[in-house]
């Protein structure tokens, strides 16, 4: 059983990551692209061997071959597009962040529940094999009580040739936190436990935009461990980004795993003994496509749900509140 996919958004991200992953997935059939530009949709259709190209949302959603809609547009469009797709009885795979704010997330979840369709949010870092192993280590208590965590995600903004909308607060909803930090927050909760309160600082240091290019957040977790997320649009370190988790009986450090391209190295130290694992470049988008297909075939929730996307936005909102007010902020859903 193959599942028909339609992709909304014809930009750098869908071109380089999502369309190739859908094509590679044995359980997926790439049906169509939707873009404001019919010419661009046709170019993507030809390049990725899809079957149709649309510039009209209604016509796109009326294509009965499409069972899943992937939303890869600016953040401000996720809410309306997801609700329209759900109302057309399409399963919804939404790129992160799920929406501009948590109220929109709740409405998206309600629309999908009402139509009985699945909703998944694109946090591909969970699927890196290093992160999967770390989750096993922390869940099993192999490095003892978790005490400190850190996730770093730096890029140089000029990497985003077609992503200038990320600097527009009306389209993006924020800067480096909404773009990069959402990945870090989701990953740290996946590897540890829920974040219950935060404090943060943010600034615009080099890009001259109306959103933050630099942000650091301190995190307090439900198991009384502590962490830090630092994200930036102004530093070029390639893919040499760090993930660190320290317990009272060992620790794990990775370099280069915070990337959609996979790869990187991981050092695990347990009881004074160290081992190092290296990873080849990997397509981290393929396993999330496969997981969503499997959830539909098996009539179950996907591994990353709309509720996960909602929770992520609740944390993001608390971090922004803390940065603006210079206060420690609790996560609203836990109050």
Tab-separated table of C-alpha atoms in Angstrom:
chain	number	residue	atom	x	y	z
A	1	UNK	CA	0.000	0.000	0.000
A	2	UNK	CA	1.506	3.301	-1.091
A	3	UNK	CA	0.232	6.594	0.258
A	4	UNK	CA	-0.125	9.635	-1.984
A	5	UNK	CA	1.673	12.782	-0.863
A	6	UNK	CA	1.087	16.372	-1.904
A	7	UNK	CA	3.616	19.049	-0.973
A	8	UNK	CA	2.659	22.659	-0.259
A	9	UNK	CA	5.617	24.976	-0.770
A	10	UNK	CA	8.227	24.992	-3.507
A	11	UNK	CA	11.289	26.354	-1.756
A	12	UNK	CA	14.827	25.300	-0.924
A	13	UNK	CA	13.746	23.063	1.971
A	14	UNK	CA	11.122	21.013	0.150
A	15	UNK	CA	13.344	20.843	-2.930
A	16	UNK	CA	16.425	19.539	-1.118
A	17	UNK	CA	14.951	17.499	1.726
A	18	UNK	CA	11.250	16.664	1.664
A	19	UNK	CA	10.594	15.854	-1.986
A	20	UNK	CA	13.673	13.563	-2.224
A	21	UNK	CA	12.667	11.813	1.020
A	22	UNK	CA	9.118	11.212	-0.181
A	23	UNK	CA	10.505	9.835	-3.450
A	24	UNK	CA	12.827	7.474	-1.546
A	25	UNK	CA	10.140	6.226	0.828
A	26	UNK	CA	8.859	2.830	-0.311
A	27	UNK	CA	5.477	3.572	1.212
A	28	UNK	CA	4.932	6.953	-0.449
A	29	UNK	CA	3.924	8.183	-3.890
A	30	UNK	CA	4.689	11.818	-4.706
A	31	UNK	CA	1.524	13.111	-6.393
A	32	UNK	CA	1.647	16.902	-6.573
A	33	UNK	CA	3.140	20.265	-5.643
A	34	UNK	CA	1.258	23.432	-4.714
A	35	UNK	CA	2.843	26.853	-5.131
A	36	UNK	CA	1.609	30.408	-5.638
A	37	UNK	CA	3.444	30.171	-8.962
A	38	UNK	CA	2.108	27.603	-11.415
A	39	UNK	CA	5.423	27.712	-13.290
A	40	UNK	CA	7.356	26.903	-10.128
A	41	UNK	CA	4.987	24.070	-9.244
A	42	UNK	CA	5.465	22.628	-12.721
A	43	UNK	CA	9.254	22.874	-12.418
A	44	UNK	CA	9.144	20.956	-9.135
A	45	UNK	CA	6.732	18.422	-10.625
A	46	UNK	CA	9.138	17.764	-13.481
A	47	UNK	CA	12.275	17.713	-11.330
A	48	UNK	CA	10.843	15.311	-8.742
A	49	UNK	CA	8.720	13.189	-11.088
A	50	UNK	CA	5.415	14.101	-9.487
A	51	UNK	CA	2.112	13.750	-11.331
A	52	UNK	CA	0.517	17.186	-10.975
A	53	UNK	CA	1.209	20.856	-10.285
A	54	UNK	CA	-1.217	23.326	-8.731
A	55	UNK	CA	-1.409	27.002	-7.889
A	56	UNK	CA	-4.924	26.764	-6.441
A	57	UNK	CA	-5.360	25.300	-2.958
A	58	UNK	CA	-8.892	24.061	-3.555
A	59	UNK	CA	-7.934	22.211	-6.725
A	60	UNK	CA	-4.937	20.705	-4.935
A	61	UNK	CA	-7.102	19.431	-2.076
A	62	UNK	CA	-9.702	18.030	-4.482
A	63	UNK	CA	-7.099	15.693	-5.983
A	64	UNK	CA	-8.247	12.334	-4.608
A	65	UNK	CA	-4.833	10.794	-5.175
A	66	UNK	CA	-3.419	12.974	-2.369
A	67	UNK	CA	-3.841	11.388	1.066
A	68	UNK	CA	-1.120	13.294	2.956
A	69	UNK	CA	-0.431	17.013	2.747
A	70	UNK	CA	3.063	18.150	3.689
A	71	UNK	CA	3.161	21.816	4.732
A	72	UNK	CA	6.532	23.394	3.988
A	73	UNK	CA	5.593	27.066	3.823
A	74	UNK	CA	6.426	30.072	6.048
A	75	UNK	CA	5.250	29.576	9.623
A	76	UNK	CA	2.393	32.083	9.331
A	77	UNK	CA	0.654	29.850	6.760
A	78	UNK	CA	0.816	26.552	8.658
A	79	UNK	CA	-2.376	27.127	10.653
A	80	UNK	CA	-4.747	27.919	7.793
A	81	UNK	CA	-3.260	25.365	5.422
A	82	UNK	CA	-3.377	22.560	7.999
A	83	UNK	CA	-7.010	23.258	8.856
A	84	UNK	CA	-8.016	23.344	5.185
A	85	UNK	CA	-6.183	20.073	4.554
A	86	UNK	CA	-7.844	18.421	7.560
A	87	UNK	CA	-11.271	19.636	6.469
A	88	UNK	CA	-10.568	17.979	3.097
A	89	UNK	CA	-9.864	14.739	5.008
A	90	UNK	CA	-6.132	14.763	4.277
A	91	UNK	CA	-3.571	13.619	6.821
A	92	UNK	CA	-1.328	16.543	7.786
A	93	UNK	CA	2.456	16.552	8.129
A	94	UNK	CA	3.497	20.047	9.223
A	95	UNK	CA	7.059	21.274	9.269
A	96	UNK	CA	8.185	22.816	12.547
A	97	UNK	CA	7.365	25.081	14.228
A	98	UNK	CA	3.776	23.905	14.089
A	99	UNK	CA	2.348	27.433	13.993
A	100	UNK	CA	2.979	30.994	15.169
A	101	UNK	CA	1.572	30.392	18.663
A	102	UNK	CA	-0.046	27.768	20.839
A	103	UNK	CA	-3.652	28.860	20.228
A	104	UNK	CA	-3.203	28.096	16.537
A	105	UNK	CA	-1.731	24.698	17.443
A	106	UNK	CA	-4.808	23.829	19.476
A	107	UNK	CA	-7.069	24.745	16.565
A	108	UNK	CA	-5.006	22.602	14.179
A	109	UNK	CA	-5.206	19.639	16.562
A	110	UNK	CA	-8.977	20.088	16.921
A	111	UNK	CA	-9.473	20.209	13.137
A	112	UNK	CA	-7.484	17.006	12.623
A	113	UNK	CA	-9.302	15.219	15.448
A	114	UNK	CA	-12.679	16.295	14.045
A	115	UNK	CA	-11.820	14.868	10.618
A	116	UNK	CA	-10.166	11.757	12.008
A	117	UNK	CA	-6.843	12.402	10.270
A	118	UNK	CA	-3.305	12.113	11.589
A	119	UNK	CA	-1.154	15.118	12.400
A	120	UNK	CA	2.644	14.984	12.712
A	121	UNK	CA	5.224	17.726	13.209
A	122	UNK	CA	8.650	17.571	11.583
A	123	UNK	CA	11.294	17.142	14.280
A	124	UNK	CA	13.713	14.984	12.321
A	125	UNK	CA	16.532	15.130	14.912
A	126	UNK	CA	14.716	12.504	16.961
A	127	UNK	CA	15.497	10.010	14.196
A	128	UNK	CA	19.281	10.366	14.255
A	129	UNK	CA	20.662	6.974	15.415
A	130	UNK	CA	22.928	8.717	17.948
A	131	UNK	CA	19.930	10.427	19.521
A	132	UNK	CA	18.002	7.165	19.517
A	133	UNK	CA	20.848	5.526	21.444
A	134	UNK	CA	21.071	8.442	23.863
A	135	UNK	CA	17.355	8.104	24.587
A	136	UNK	CA	17.925	4.454	25.490
A	137	UNK	CA	20.839	5.402	27.762
A	138	UNK	CA	18.887	8.089	29.610
A	139	UNK	CA	15.698	6.022	29.827
A	140	UNK	CA	17.579	3.018	31.231
A	141	UNK	CA	19.589	5.130	33.677
A	142	UNK	CA	22.903	4.050	32.173
A	143	UNK	CA	24.591	7.375	32.954
A	144	UNK	CA	22.823	7.760	36.283
A	145	UNK	CA	20.727	10.724	37.350
A	146	UNK	CA	20.657	13.359	34.604
A	147	UNK	CA	22.089	16.628	35.914
A	148	UNK	CA	22.974	18.930	33.013
A	149	UNK	CA	22.123	19.141	29.295
A	150	UNK	CA	23.048	21.460	26.445
A	151	UNK	CA	22.028	21.732	22.790
A	152	UNK	CA	23.720	24.203	20.462
A	153	UNK	CA	22.484	25.158	16.983
A	154	UNK	CA	24.417	27.869	15.089
A	155	UNK	CA	24.148	28.789	11.419
A	156	UNK	CA	25.263	31.708	9.290
A	157	UNK	CA	22.133	33.392	8.029
A	158	UNK	CA	23.307	33.656	4.418
A	159	UNK	CA	22.826	29.879	4.184
A	160	UNK	CA	19.141	30.644	3.598
A	161	UNK	CA	19.156	31.949	0.041
A	162	UNK	CA	15.402	31.460	-0.337
A	163	UNK	CA	14.578	31.859	3.341
A	164	UNK	CA	14.501	35.607	3.847
A	165	UNK	CA	11.019	35.252	5.290
A	166	UNK	CA	12.719	33.910	8.424
A	167	UNK	CA	13.718	37.491	9.216
A	168	UNK	CA	10.128	38.766	8.975
A	169	UNK	CA	8.342	38.507	12.343
A	170	UNK	CA	4.919	38.435	10.656
A	171	UNK	CA	5.890	35.388	8.596
A	172	UNK	CA	8.255	33.595	10.976
A	173	UNK	CA	6.871	34.583	14.390
A	174	UNK	CA	10.405	34.945	15.742
A	175	UNK	CA	14.011	34.380	14.789
A	176	UNK	CA	16.626	31.811	15.729
A	177	UNK	CA	14.470	30.343	18.503
A	178	UNK	CA	11.495	29.661	16.211
A	179	UNK	CA	13.769	28.263	13.510
A	180	UNK	CA	16.610	26.455	15.299
A	181	UNK	CA	15.714	26.458	18.977
A	182	UNK	CA	12.495	24.530	18.428
A	183	UNK	CA	14.593	21.561	17.307
A	184	UNK	CA	16.808	21.792	20.395
A	185	UNK	CA	13.878	22.024	22.805
A	186	UNK	CA	12.100	19.061	21.250
A	187	UNK	CA	15.271	16.967	21.271
A	188	UNK	CA	16.148	17.691	24.911
A	189	UNK	CA	12.650	16.761	26.071
A	190	UNK	CA	12.815	13.609	23.919
A	191	UNK	CA	16.116	12.647	25.570
A	192	UNK	CA	15.231	13.717	29.106
A	193	UNK	CA	11.841	14.791	30.440
A	194	UNK	CA	9.499	17.782	30.372
A	195	UNK	CA	10.764	21.328	30.757
A	196	UNK	CA	8.825	23.065	33.554
A	197	UNK	CA	10.353	26.561	33.663
A	198	UNK	CA	12.757	28.735	31.698
A	199	UNK	CA	14.719	31.972	31.706
A	200	UNK	CA	16.405	33.533	28.709
A	201	UNK	CA	18.265	36.350	26.984
A	202	UNK	CA	17.994	37.351	23.329
A	203	UNK	CA	19.327	40.040	21.029
A	204	UNK	CA	19.824	41.005	17.393
A	205	UNK	CA	23.574	41.382	17.077
A	206	UNK	CA	24.536	41.216	13.393
A	207	UNK	CA	21.606	40.659	11.043
A	208	UNK	CA	19.830	43.989	11.543
A	209	UNK	CA	16.466	42.252	11.344
A	210	UNK	CA	13.292	42.600	13.405
A	211	UNK	CA	13.724	39.160	14.990
A	212	UNK	CA	16.376	37.835	17.356
A	213	UNK	CA	19.450	36.368	15.725
A	214	UNK	CA	20.953	35.218	19.037
A	215	UNK	CA	19.276	33.598	22.035
A	216	UNK	CA	20.286	31.574	25.069
A	217	UNK	CA	17.749	29.851	27.329
A	218	UNK	CA	18.195	28.156	30.702
A	219	UNK	CA	15.896	25.220	31.322
A	220	UNK	CA	14.607	23.485	34.451
A	221	UNK	CA	13.307	19.948	33.813
A	222	UNK	CA	10.684	17.942	35.670
A	223	UNK	CA	13.346	15.557	37.051
A	224	UNK	CA	15.245	18.508	38.558
A	225	UNK	CA	17.951	18.488	35.924
A	226	UNK	CA	19.014	21.706	34.210
A	227	UNK	CA	19.893	22.604	30.675
A	228	UNK	CA	20.775	25.237	28.149
A	229	UNK	CA	19.825	25.924	24.558
A	230	UNK	CA	21.918	28.434	22.601
A	231	UNK	CA	21.004	29.328	19.035
A	232	UNK	CA	22.387	31.887	16.623
A	233	UNK	CA	22.057	33.084	13.020
A	234	UNK	CA	25.463	34.815	13.023
A	235	UNK	CA	28.095	32.118	13.627
A	236	UNK	CA	29.495	29.788	10.989
A	237	UNK	CA	30.777	26.553	12.528
A	238	UNK	CA	29.561	24.310	9.726
A	239	UNK	CA	27.910	21.230	11.185
A	240	UNK	CA	30.169	21.124	14.273
A	241	UNK	CA	27.304	21.746	16.713
A	242	UNK	CA	27.284	20.191	20.163
A	243	UNK	CA	24.839	18.129	22.188
A	244	UNK	CA	25.862	17.290	25.757
A	245	UNK	CA	24.116	15.281	28.485
A	246	UNK	CA	25.777	14.756	31.860
A	247	UNK	CA	24.680	12.295	34.545
A	248	UNK	CA	26.205	11.438	37.901
A	249	UNK	CA	27.582	8.133	36.507
A	250	UNK	CA	28.618	9.165	33.012
A	251	UNK	CA	27.957	11.475	30.118
A	252	UNK	CA	27.285	11.670	26.395
A	253	UNK	CA	28.636	14.284	23.991
A	254	UNK	CA	28.001	14.534	20.276
A	255	UNK	CA	29.405	16.808	17.622
A	256	UNK	CA	27.838	17.175	14.203
A	257	UNK	CA	24.581	15.329	14.935
A	258	UNK	CA	22.475	18.515	15.127
A	259	UNK	CA	21.886	18.573	11.392
A	260	UNK	CA	19.380	17.351	8.848
A	261	UNK	CA	22.252	15.671	7.021
A	262	UNK	CA	22.966	13.139	9.767
A	263	UNK	CA	26.598	12.232	10.353
A	264	UNK	CA	28.693	13.319	13.308
A	265	UNK	CA	30.370	11.581	16.241
A	266	UNK	CA	29.256	10.544	19.709
A	267	UNK	CA	31.313	9.889	22.840
A	268	UNK	CA	29.743	7.882	25.653
A	269	UNK	CA	31.488	7.641	29.033
A	270	UNK	CA	30.082	5.132	31.520
A	271	UNK	CA	31.827	4.131	34.746
A	272	UNK	CA	35.040	5.770	33.577
A	273	UNK	CA	35.158	3.898	30.268
A	274	UNK	CA	34.791	5.727	26.972
A	275	UNK	CA	33.563	4.608	23.579
A	276	UNK	CA	33.211	6.640	20.411
A	277	UNK	CA	30.813	6.073	17.526
A	278	UNK	CA	30.916	7.771	14.132
A	279	UNK	CA	27.969	8.120	11.769
A	280	UNK	CA	27.876	8.501	7.992
A	281	UNK	CA	25.748	11.168	6.343
A	282	UNK	CA	22.102	10.169	6.737
A	283	UNK	CA	18.777	11.369	5.391
A	284	UNK	CA	16.910	12.125	8.618
A	285	UNK	CA	13.784	13.136	6.719
A	286	UNK	CA	13.213	9.683	5.231
A	287	UNK	CA	12.527	7.965	8.591
A	288	UNK	CA	10.002	10.611	9.578
A	289	UNK	CA	8.187	10.159	6.248
A	290	UNK	CA	8.244	6.382	6.786
A	291	UNK	CA	6.942	6.800	10.347
A	292	UNK	CA	4.007	8.934	9.230
A	293	UNK	CA	3.103	6.446	6.506
A	294	UNK	CA	3.254	3.620	9.052
A	295	UNK	CA	1.008	5.498	11.484
A	296	UNK	CA	-1.622	5.890	8.764
A	297	UNK	CA	-1.457	2.251	7.661
A	298	UNK	CA	-1.572	1.015	11.267
A	299	UNK	CA	-4.289	3.480	12.309
A	300	UNK	CA	-2.283	4.887	15.232
A	301	UNK	CA	-0.780	8.170	16.345
A	302	UNK	CA	2.585	9.079	14.801
A	303	UNK	CA	5.733	9.216	16.909
A	304	UNK	CA	5.591	13.023	16.972
A	305	UNK	CA	2.065	14.326	17.473
A	306	UNK	CA	0.289	17.649	17.216
A	307	UNK	CA	0.345	17.731	21.005
A	308	UNK	CA	4.150	17.571	20.843
A	309	UNK	CA	4.131	20.535	18.464
A	310	UNK	CA	1.783	22.416	20.790
A	311	UNK	CA	3.986	21.759	23.805
A	312	UNK	CA	7.027	22.998	21.901
A	313	UNK	CA	5.278	26.302	21.142
A	314	UNK	CA	4.243	26.654	24.789
A	315	UNK	CA	7.927	26.415	25.759
A	316	UNK	CA	8.910	28.865	23.014
A	317	UNK	CA	6.294	31.349	24.251
A	318	UNK	CA	7.637	31.058	27.817
A	319	UNK	CA	11.195	31.665	26.592
A	320	UNK	CA	10.135	34.794	24.726
A	321	UNK	CA	8.190	36.037	27.764
A	322	UNK	CA	11.203	35.461	30.000
A	323	UNK	CA	13.560	37.272	27.631
A	324	UNK	CA	11.263	40.297	27.364
A	325	UNK	CA	10.352	40.493	31.063
A	326	UNK	CA	13.723	39.290	32.457
A	327	UNK	CA	11.877	36.731	34.568
A	328	UNK	CA	11.739	32.997	35.154
A	329	UNK	CA	8.659	31.691	33.342
A	330	UNK	CA	6.693	28.509	33.940
A	331	UNK	CA	5.326	26.520	31.014
A	332	UNK	CA	1.649	27.446	30.736
A	333	UNK	CA	0.273	23.939	30.148
A	334	UNK	CA	1.840	22.747	33.423
A	335	UNK	CA	0.308	25.478	35.577
